[in-house]
Structures are given as C-alpha cells and as structure tokens.
PDB file of C-alpha atoms in Angstrom:
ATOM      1  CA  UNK A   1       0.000   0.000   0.000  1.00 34.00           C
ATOM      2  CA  UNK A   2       1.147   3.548  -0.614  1.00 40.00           C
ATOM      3  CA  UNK A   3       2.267   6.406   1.721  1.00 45.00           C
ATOM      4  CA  UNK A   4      -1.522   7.942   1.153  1.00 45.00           C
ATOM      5  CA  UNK A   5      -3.597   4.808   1.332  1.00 48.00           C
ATOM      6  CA  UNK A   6      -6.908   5.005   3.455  1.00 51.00           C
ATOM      7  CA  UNK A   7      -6.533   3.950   6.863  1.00 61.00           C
ATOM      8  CA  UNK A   8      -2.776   4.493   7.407  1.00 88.00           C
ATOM      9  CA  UNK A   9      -1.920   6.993  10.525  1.00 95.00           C
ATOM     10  CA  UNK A  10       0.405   9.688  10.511  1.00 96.00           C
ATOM     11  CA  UNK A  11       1.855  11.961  13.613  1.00 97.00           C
ATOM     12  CA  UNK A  12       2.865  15.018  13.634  1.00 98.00           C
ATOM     13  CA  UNK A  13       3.150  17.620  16.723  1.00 98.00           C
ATOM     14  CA  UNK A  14       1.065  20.807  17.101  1.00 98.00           C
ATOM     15  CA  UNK A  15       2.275  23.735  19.208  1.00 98.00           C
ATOM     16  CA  UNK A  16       0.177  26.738  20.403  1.00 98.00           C
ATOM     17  CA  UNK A  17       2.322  30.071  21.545  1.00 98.00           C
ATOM     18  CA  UNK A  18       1.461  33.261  22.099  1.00 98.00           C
ATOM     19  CA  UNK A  19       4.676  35.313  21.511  1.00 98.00           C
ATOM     20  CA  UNK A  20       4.059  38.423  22.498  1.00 98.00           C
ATOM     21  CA  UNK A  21       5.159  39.989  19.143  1.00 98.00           C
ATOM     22  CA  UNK A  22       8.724  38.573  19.548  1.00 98.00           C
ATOM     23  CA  UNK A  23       9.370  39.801  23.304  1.00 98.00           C
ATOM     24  CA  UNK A  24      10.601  37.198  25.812  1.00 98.00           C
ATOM     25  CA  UNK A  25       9.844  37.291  29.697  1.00 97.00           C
ATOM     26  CA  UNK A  26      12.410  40.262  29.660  1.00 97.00           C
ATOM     27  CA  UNK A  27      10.495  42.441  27.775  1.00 97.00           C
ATOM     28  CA  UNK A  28      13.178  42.555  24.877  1.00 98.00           C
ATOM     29  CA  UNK A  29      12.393  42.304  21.303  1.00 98.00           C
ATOM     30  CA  UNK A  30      14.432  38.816  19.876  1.00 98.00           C
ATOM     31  CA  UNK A  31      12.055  36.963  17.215  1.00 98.00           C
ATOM     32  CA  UNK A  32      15.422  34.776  16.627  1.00 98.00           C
ATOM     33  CA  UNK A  33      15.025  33.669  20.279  1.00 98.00           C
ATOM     34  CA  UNK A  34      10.981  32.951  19.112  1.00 98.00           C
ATOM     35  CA  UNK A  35      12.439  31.231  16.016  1.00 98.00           C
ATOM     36  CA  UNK A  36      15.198  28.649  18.224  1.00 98.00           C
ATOM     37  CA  UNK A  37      12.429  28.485  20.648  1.00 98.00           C
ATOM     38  CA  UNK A  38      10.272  26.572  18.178  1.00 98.00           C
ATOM     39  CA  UNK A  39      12.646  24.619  16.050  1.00 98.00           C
ATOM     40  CA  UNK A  40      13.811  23.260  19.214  1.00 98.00           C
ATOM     41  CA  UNK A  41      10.424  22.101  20.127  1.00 97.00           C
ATOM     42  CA  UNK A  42      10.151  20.358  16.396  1.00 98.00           C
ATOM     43  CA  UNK A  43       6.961  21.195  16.006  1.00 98.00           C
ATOM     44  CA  UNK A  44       5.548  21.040  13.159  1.00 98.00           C
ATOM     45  CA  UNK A  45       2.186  22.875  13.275  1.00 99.00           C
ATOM     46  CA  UNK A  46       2.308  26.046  15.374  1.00 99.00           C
ATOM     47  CA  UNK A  47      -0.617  28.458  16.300  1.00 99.00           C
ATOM     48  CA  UNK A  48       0.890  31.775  16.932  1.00 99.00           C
ATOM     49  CA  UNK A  49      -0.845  34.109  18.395  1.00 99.00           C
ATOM     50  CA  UNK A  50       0.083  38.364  19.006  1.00 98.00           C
ATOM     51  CA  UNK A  51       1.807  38.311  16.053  1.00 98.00           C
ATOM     52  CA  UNK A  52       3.298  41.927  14.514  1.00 98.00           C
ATOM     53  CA  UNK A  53       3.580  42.617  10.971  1.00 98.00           C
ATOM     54  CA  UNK A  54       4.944  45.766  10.225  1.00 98.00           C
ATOM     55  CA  UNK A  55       3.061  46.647  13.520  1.00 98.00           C
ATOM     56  CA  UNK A  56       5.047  49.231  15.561  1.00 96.00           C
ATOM     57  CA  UNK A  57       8.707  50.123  17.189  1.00 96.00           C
ATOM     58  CA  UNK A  58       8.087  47.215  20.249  1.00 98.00           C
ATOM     59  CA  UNK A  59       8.927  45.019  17.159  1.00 98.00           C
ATOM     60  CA  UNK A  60      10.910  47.687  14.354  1.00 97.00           C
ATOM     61  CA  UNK A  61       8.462  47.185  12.232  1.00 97.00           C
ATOM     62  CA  UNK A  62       9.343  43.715  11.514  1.00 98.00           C
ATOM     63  CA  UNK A  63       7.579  41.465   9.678  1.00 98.00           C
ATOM     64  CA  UNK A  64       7.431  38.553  12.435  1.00 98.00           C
ATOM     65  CA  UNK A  65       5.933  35.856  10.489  1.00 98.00           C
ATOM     66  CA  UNK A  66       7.727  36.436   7.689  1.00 98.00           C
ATOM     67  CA  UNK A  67      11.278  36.474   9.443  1.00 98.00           C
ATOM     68  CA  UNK A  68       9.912  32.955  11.522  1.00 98.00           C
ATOM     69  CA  UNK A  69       8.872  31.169   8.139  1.00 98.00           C
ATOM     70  CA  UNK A  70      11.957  32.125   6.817  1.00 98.00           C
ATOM     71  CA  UNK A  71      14.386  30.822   9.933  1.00 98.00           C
ATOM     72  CA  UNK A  72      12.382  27.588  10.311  1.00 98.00           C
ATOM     73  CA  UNK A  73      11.517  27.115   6.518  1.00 98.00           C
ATOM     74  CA  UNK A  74       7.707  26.928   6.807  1.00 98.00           C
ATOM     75  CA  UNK A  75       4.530  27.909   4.935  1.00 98.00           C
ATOM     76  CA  UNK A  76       2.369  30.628   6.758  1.00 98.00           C
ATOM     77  CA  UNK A  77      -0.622  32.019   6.515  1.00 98.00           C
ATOM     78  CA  UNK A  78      -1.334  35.589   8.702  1.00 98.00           C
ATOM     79  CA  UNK A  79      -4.592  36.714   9.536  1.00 98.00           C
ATOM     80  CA  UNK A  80      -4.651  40.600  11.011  1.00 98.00           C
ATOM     81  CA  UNK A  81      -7.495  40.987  14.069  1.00 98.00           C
ATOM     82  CA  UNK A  82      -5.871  45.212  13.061  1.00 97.00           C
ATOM     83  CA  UNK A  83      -4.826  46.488   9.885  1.00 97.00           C
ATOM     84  CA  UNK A  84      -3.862  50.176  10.194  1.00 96.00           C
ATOM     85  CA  UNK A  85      -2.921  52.824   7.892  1.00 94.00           C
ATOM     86  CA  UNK A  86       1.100  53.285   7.956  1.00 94.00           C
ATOM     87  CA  UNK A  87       2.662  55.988   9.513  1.00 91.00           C
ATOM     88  CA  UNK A  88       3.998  57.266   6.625  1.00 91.00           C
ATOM     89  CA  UNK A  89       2.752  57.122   3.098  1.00 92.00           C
ATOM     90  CA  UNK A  90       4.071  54.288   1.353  1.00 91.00           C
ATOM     91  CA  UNK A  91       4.879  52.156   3.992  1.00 94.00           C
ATOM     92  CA  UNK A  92       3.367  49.135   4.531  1.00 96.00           C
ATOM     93  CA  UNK A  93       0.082  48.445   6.598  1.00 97.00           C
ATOM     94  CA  UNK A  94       0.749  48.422  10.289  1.00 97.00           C
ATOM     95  CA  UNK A  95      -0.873  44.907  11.075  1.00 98.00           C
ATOM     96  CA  UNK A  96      -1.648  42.578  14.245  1.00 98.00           C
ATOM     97  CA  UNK A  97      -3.191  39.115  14.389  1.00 98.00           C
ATOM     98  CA  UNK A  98      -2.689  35.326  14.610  1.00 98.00           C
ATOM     99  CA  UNK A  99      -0.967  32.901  12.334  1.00 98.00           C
ATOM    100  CA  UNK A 100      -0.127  29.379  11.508  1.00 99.00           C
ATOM    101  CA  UNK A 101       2.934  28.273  10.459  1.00 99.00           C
ATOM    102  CA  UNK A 102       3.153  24.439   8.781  1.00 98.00           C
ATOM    103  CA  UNK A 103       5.990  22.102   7.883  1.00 98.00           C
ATOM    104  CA  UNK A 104       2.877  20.614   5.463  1.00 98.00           C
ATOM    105  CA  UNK A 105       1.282  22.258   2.375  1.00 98.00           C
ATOM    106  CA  UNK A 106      -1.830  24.920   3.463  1.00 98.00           C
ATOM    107  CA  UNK A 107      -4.418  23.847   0.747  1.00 98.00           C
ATOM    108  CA  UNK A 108      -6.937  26.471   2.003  1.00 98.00           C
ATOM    109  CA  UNK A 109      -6.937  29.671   3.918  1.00 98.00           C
ATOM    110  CA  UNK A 110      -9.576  32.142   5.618  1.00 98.00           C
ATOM    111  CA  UNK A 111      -9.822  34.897   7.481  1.00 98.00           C
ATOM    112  CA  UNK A 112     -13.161  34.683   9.591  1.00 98.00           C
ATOM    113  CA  UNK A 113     -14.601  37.063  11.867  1.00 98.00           C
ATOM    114  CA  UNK A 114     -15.958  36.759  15.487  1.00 98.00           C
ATOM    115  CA  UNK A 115     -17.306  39.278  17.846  1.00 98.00           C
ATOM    116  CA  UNK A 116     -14.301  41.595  19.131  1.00 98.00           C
ATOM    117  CA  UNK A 117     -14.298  44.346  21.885  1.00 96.00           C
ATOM    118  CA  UNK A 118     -11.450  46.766  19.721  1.00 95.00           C
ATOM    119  CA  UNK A 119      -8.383  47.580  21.600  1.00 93.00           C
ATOM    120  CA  UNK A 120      -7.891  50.350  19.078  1.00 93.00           C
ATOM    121  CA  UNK A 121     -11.431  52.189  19.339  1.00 90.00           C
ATOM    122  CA  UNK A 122     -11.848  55.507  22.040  1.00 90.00           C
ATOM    123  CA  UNK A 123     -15.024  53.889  22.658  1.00 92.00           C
ATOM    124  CA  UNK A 124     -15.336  50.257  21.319  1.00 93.00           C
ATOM    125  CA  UNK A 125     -18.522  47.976  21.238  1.00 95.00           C
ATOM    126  CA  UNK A 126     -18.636  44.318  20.619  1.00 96.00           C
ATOM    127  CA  UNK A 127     -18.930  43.697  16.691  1.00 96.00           C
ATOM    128  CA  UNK A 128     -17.982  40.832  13.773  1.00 97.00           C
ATOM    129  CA  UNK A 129     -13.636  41.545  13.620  1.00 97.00           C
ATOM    130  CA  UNK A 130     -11.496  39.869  11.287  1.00 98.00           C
ATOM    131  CA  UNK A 131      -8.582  37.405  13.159  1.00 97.00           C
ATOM    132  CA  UNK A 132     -10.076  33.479  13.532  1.00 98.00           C
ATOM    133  CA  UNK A 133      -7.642  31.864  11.105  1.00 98.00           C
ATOM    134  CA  UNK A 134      -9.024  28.890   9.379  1.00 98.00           C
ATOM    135  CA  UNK A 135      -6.771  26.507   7.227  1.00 98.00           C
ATOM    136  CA  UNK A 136      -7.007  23.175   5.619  1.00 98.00           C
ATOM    137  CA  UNK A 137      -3.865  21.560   6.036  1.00 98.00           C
ATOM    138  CA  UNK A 138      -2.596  17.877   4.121  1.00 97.00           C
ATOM    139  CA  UNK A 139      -0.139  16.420   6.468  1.00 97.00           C
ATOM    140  CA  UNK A 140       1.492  13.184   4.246  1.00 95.00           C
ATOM    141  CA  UNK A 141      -2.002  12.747   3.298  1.00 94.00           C
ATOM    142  CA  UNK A 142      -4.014  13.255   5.876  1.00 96.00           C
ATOM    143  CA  UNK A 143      -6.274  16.858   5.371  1.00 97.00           C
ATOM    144  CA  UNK A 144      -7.418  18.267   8.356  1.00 98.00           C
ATOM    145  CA  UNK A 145      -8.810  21.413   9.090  1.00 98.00           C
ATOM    146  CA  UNK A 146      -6.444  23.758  11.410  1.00 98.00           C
ATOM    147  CA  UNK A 147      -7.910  26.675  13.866  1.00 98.00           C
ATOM    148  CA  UNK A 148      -6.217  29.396  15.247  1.00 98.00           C
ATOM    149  CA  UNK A 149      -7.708  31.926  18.051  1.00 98.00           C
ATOM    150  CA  UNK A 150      -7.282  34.699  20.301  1.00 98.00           C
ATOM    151  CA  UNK A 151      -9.745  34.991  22.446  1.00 98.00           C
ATOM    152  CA  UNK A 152     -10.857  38.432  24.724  1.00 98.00           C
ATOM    153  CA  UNK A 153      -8.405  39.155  27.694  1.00 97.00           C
ATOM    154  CA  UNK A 154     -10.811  41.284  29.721  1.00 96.00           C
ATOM    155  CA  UNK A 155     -12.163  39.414  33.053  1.00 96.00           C
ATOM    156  CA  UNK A 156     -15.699  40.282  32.148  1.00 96.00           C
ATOM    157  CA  UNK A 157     -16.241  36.810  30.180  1.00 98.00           C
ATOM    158  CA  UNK A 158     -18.756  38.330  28.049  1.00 97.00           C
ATOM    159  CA  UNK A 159     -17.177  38.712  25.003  1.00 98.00           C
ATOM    160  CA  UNK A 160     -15.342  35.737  24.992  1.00 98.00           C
ATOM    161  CA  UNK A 161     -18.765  33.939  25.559  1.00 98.00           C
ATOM    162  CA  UNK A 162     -19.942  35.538  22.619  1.00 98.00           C
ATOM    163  CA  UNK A 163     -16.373  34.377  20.544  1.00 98.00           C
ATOM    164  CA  UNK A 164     -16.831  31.128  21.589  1.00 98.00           C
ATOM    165  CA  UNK A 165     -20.291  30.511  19.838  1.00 98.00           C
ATOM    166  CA  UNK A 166     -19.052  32.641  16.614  1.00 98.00           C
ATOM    167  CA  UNK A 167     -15.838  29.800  16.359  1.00 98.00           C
ATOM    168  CA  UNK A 168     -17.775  27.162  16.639  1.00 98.00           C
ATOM    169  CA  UNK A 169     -20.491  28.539  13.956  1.00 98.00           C
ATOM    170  CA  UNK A 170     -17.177  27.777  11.572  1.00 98.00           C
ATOM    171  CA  UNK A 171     -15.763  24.855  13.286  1.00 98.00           C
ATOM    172  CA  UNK A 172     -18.992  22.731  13.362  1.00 96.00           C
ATOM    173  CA  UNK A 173     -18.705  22.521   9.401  1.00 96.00           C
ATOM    174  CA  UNK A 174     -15.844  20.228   9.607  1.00 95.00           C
ATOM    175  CA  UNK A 175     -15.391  17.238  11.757  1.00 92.00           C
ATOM    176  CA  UNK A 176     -11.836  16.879  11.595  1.00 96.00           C
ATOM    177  CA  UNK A 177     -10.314  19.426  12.810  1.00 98.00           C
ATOM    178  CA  UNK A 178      -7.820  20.824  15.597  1.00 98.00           C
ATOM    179  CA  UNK A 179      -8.500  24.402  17.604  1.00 98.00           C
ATOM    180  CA  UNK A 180      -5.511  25.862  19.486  1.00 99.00           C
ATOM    181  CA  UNK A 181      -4.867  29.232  20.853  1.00 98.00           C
ATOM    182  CA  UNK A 182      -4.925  31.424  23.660  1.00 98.00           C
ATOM    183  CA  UNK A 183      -8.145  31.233  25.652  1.00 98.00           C
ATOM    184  CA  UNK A 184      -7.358  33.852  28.200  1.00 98.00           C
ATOM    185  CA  UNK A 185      -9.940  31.640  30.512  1.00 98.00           C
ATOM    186  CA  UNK A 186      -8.864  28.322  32.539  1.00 97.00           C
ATOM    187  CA  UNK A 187     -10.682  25.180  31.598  1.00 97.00           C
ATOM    188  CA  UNK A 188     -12.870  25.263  33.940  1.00 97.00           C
ATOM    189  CA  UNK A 189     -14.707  28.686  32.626  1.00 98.00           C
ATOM    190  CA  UNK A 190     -18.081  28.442  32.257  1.00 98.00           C
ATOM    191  CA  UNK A 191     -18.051  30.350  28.808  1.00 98.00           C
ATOM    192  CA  UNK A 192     -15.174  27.711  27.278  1.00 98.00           C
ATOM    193  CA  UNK A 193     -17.600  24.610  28.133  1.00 98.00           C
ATOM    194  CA  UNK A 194     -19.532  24.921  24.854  1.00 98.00           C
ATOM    195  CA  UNK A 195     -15.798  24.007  23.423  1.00 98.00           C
ATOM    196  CA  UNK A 196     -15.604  20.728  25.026  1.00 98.00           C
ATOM    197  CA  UNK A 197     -18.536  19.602  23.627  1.00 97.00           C
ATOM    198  CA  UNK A 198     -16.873  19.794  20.277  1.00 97.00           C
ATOM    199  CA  UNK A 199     -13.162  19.278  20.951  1.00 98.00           C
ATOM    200  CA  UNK A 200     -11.139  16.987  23.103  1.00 98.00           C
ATOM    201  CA  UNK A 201      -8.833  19.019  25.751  1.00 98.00           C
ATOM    202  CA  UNK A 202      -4.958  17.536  24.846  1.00 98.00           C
ATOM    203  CA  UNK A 203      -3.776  18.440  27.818  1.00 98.00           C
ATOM    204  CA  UNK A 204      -6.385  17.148  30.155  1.00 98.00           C
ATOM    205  CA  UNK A 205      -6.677  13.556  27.838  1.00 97.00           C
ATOM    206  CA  UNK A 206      -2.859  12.839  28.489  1.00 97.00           C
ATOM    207  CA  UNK A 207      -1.835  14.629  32.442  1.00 97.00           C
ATOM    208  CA  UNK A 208      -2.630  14.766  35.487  1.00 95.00           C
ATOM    209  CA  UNK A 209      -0.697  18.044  36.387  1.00 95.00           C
ATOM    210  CA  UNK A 210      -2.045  21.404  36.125  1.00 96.00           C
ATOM    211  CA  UNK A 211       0.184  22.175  32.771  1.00 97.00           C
ATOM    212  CA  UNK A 212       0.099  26.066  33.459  1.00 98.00           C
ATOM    213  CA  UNK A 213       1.175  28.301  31.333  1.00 98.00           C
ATOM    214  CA  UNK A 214       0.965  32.049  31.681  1.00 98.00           C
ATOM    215  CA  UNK A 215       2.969  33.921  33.084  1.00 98.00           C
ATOM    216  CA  UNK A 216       6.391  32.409  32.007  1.00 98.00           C
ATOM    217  CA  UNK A 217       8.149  33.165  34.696  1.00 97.00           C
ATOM    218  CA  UNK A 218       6.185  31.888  37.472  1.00 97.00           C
ATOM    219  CA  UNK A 219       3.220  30.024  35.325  1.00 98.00           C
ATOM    220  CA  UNK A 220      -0.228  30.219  37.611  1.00 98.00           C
ATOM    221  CA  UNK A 221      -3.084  29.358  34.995  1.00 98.00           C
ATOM    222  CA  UNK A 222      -3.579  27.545  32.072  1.00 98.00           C
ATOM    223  CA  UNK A 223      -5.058  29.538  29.171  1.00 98.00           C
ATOM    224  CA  UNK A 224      -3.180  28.091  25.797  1.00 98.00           C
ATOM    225  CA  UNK A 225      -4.435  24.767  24.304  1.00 98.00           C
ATOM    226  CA  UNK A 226      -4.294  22.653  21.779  1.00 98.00           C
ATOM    227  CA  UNK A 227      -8.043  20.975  21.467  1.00 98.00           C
ATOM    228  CA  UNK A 228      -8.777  18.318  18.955  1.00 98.00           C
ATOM    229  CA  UNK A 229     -11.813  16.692  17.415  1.00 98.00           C
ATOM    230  CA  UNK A 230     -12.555  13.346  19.345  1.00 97.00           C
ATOM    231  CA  UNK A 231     -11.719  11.071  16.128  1.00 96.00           C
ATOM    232  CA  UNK A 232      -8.506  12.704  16.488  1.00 97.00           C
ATOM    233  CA  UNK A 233      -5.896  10.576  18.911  1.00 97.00           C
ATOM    234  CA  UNK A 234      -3.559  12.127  21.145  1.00 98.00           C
ATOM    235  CA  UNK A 235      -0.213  10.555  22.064  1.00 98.00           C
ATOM    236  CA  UNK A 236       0.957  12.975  24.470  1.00 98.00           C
ATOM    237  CA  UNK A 237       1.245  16.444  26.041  1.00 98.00           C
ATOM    238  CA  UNK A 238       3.718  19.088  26.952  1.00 98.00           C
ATOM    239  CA  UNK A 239       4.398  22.976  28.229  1.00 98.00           C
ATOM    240  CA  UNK A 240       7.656  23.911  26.765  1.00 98.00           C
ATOM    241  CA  UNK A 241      10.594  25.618  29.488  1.00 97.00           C
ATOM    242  CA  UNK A 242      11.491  28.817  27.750  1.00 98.00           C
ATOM    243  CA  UNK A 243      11.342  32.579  28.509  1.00 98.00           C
ATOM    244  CA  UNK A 244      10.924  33.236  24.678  1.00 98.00           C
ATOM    245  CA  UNK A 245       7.654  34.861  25.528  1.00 98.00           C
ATOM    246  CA  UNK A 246       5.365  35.826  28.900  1.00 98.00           C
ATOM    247  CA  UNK A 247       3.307  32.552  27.382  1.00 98.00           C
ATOM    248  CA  UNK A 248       5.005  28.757  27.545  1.00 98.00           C
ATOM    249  CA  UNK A 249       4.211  27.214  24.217  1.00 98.00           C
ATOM    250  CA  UNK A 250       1.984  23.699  24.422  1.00 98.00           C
ATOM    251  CA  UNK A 251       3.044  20.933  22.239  1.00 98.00           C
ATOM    252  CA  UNK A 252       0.841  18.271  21.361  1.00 98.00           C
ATOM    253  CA  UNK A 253       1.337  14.949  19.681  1.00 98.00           C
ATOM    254  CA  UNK A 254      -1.642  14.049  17.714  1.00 98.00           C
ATOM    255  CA  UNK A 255      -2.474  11.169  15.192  1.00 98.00           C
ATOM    256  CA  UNK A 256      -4.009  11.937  11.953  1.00 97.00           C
ATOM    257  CA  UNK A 257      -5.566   9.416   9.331  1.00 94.00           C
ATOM    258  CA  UNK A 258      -4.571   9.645   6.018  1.00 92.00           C
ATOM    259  CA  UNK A 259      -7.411   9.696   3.397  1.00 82.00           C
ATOM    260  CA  UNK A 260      -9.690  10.988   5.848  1.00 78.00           C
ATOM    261  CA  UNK A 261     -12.777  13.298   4.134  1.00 72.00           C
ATOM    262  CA  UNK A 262     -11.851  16.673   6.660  1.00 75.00           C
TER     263      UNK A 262
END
C-alpha cells in the first residue's frame, strides 16, 4: 500500500504560543530567540498568536511571520485581528493578528470574523472583527482542518462567551479538525464549556498536572491549548521551558488518518 492509502496513521506535533510579538519574559524584542524556541520544540504545526507585521517600534516594524517562516523554513498564513494605515505614506500596513505556520502544504486559507471588543477604538462595542484563522492543512495525506484563536483578555467573560459561539459557527462545518490558541480563561470557565462539547482538551486527555502556562516566569493558569476533534488521537502532552515569551508554548502529539474526508 502507498504512503496515502486510506486507513494508514500519521503523527505530527502541534504547538500553540502566544509570543508576544517577539518579546521574551524580559520584555526585549528577539524573534530569533521565538524562532530557536520553536525549532527546538520540532513542532511542526504552530498556532501563533500576538503576532506583529509591520506593527510598531516594540517590534521595528518587523515582519514577524515572515522572518519565523523564513528561519524555520515553513509555509504561513497571517490573519490581522488590526490592519492600520502606515505611519507614513508608502509604507506598509501596520498589522496585528494570529498565524499558523506548517511544515505541510496549506491547501486552504480564511480569514473569519468573530465578535471583538477593539483595543484600538476611544469607545469600542462588541462587533464581527477579522482574526479566527481557518486553514485546511494535508499532512502526508491526511487533510485536516487547522484553527487558530485569540480569544478576549478582559475578566468580564462576556465577550469571549460571545467568541466562543461565533468559532464554533465555523468549526462545526468540519469534523476533523484541531482548535488551538490562547483562551485567556482556565478550563474550567463556564463560557469555554460549549468548546468541550466539540473538541477533546490535549492536555487534560494525556496529564494529570495542572500544565500552566501564563505567566512564564512563574506560570499560575492555564489559558493556551491545543483541542482536537474526538476522532482525532492524542499521544501525548507538553508545556515547553522557555522565557521566549510571557506565554510557555503547548506541544501536542496528535495522530491523523490519512485519506480521511476533513
């Protein structure tokens, strides 16, 4: 039987980090540091989230997902949550969002909205905002449909309540697919539960320990995950050691069938 025949399983390893537009726990700018951070985790899916493209000085400018598909030799696909005039005519657009960078081919790409409270509003209501990446991804065969997310920071879980029933208006289309990103909520939040009725929780299937995340430093919650559809398997789960960013990244080995319908 071939490499793509029906039935055959294939791993490959998932990673969620939020990288706080290329600043480690020490507040300086190094997206190399983000870059060795990940190829050392050899990952080969990775959900980035704060993610500056030509955004501002905290990051000169830079275009981050460029400069990390570049140093680890990866497709990408960006999707701003803010695209802003530059500061100068000429210039390119002064963007902010989440990404996806893949070791595998990205056979389809969208940009989908879900409710937002604008950070960059005087006086901001919640409204459809561009920034839930969708992708269909063929890993050695296997297609499978790849989310990325950022959800609402504020403590007031309203918005992210609303968020979470806007992603899964997309995600319930397919029923293959993996969601990771930063929740800014603990699993336990009553506006994530709608989630778990759709995805597994990596983490939670494969430990027993809290797995916390945020902030680097001193980790005290749990808020990044990697969550799966259930006729996905998980192998194992991890929080990466590194002061790349004020997030640790969460790897995830999961086991995709190739010749699946995503």
């Amino acid at each position: 039987m071939g490499e793509s025949a029906p039935g055959r399983t294939v791993d490959v390893k998932v990673m969620t980090y939020n990288i706080q537009a290329g600043a480690g726990s020490d507040g300086k700018y190094n997206i190399q540091r983000t870059a060795e951070a990940i190829r050392q985790s050899e990952a080969e899916i990775i959900a980035l989230q704060e993610v500056d493209v030509h955004w501002g000085a905290r990051s000169l400018f830079e275009n981050d997902i460029e400069i990390l598909a570049n140093e680890l030799d990866m497709n990408y696909f960006f999707t701003p949550i803010y695209s802003l005039d530059p500061l100068n005519e000429g210039e390119p657009r002064r963007e902010f969002g989440v990404a996806v960078l893949s070791k595998y081919p990205i056979i389809e790409a969208n940009n989908r909205d879900i409710t937002r409270l604008s950070t960059q509003e005087p006086n901001p209501v919640p409204k459809p905002a561009p920034g839930f990446l969708e992708t269909l991804i063929n890993v050695k065969g296997a297609k499978v449909w790849f989310y990325v997310t950022h959800l609402d920071y504020r403590s007031d879980p309203t918005v992210r309540k609303m968020q979470v029933a806007d992603m899964l208006q997309y995600t319930g289309q397919h029923e293959y697919s993996i969601l990771a990103g930063d929740m800014n909520a603990g699993s336990k939040a009553p506006e994530l539960q709608p989630l778990f009725e759709q995805f597994t929780d990596a983490w939670a299937l494969t430990n027993d320990e809290p797995g916390y995340t945020y902030p680097a430093l001193a980790p005290n919650s749990r808020i990044d995950y990697i969550m799966p559809t259930p006729n996905i398997g998980v192998k194992s789960a991890k929080v990466i050691d590194t002061l790349a960013s004020d997030h640790r990244p969460v790897i995830a080995e999961l086991t995709l069938i190739r010749g699946n319908q995503p």
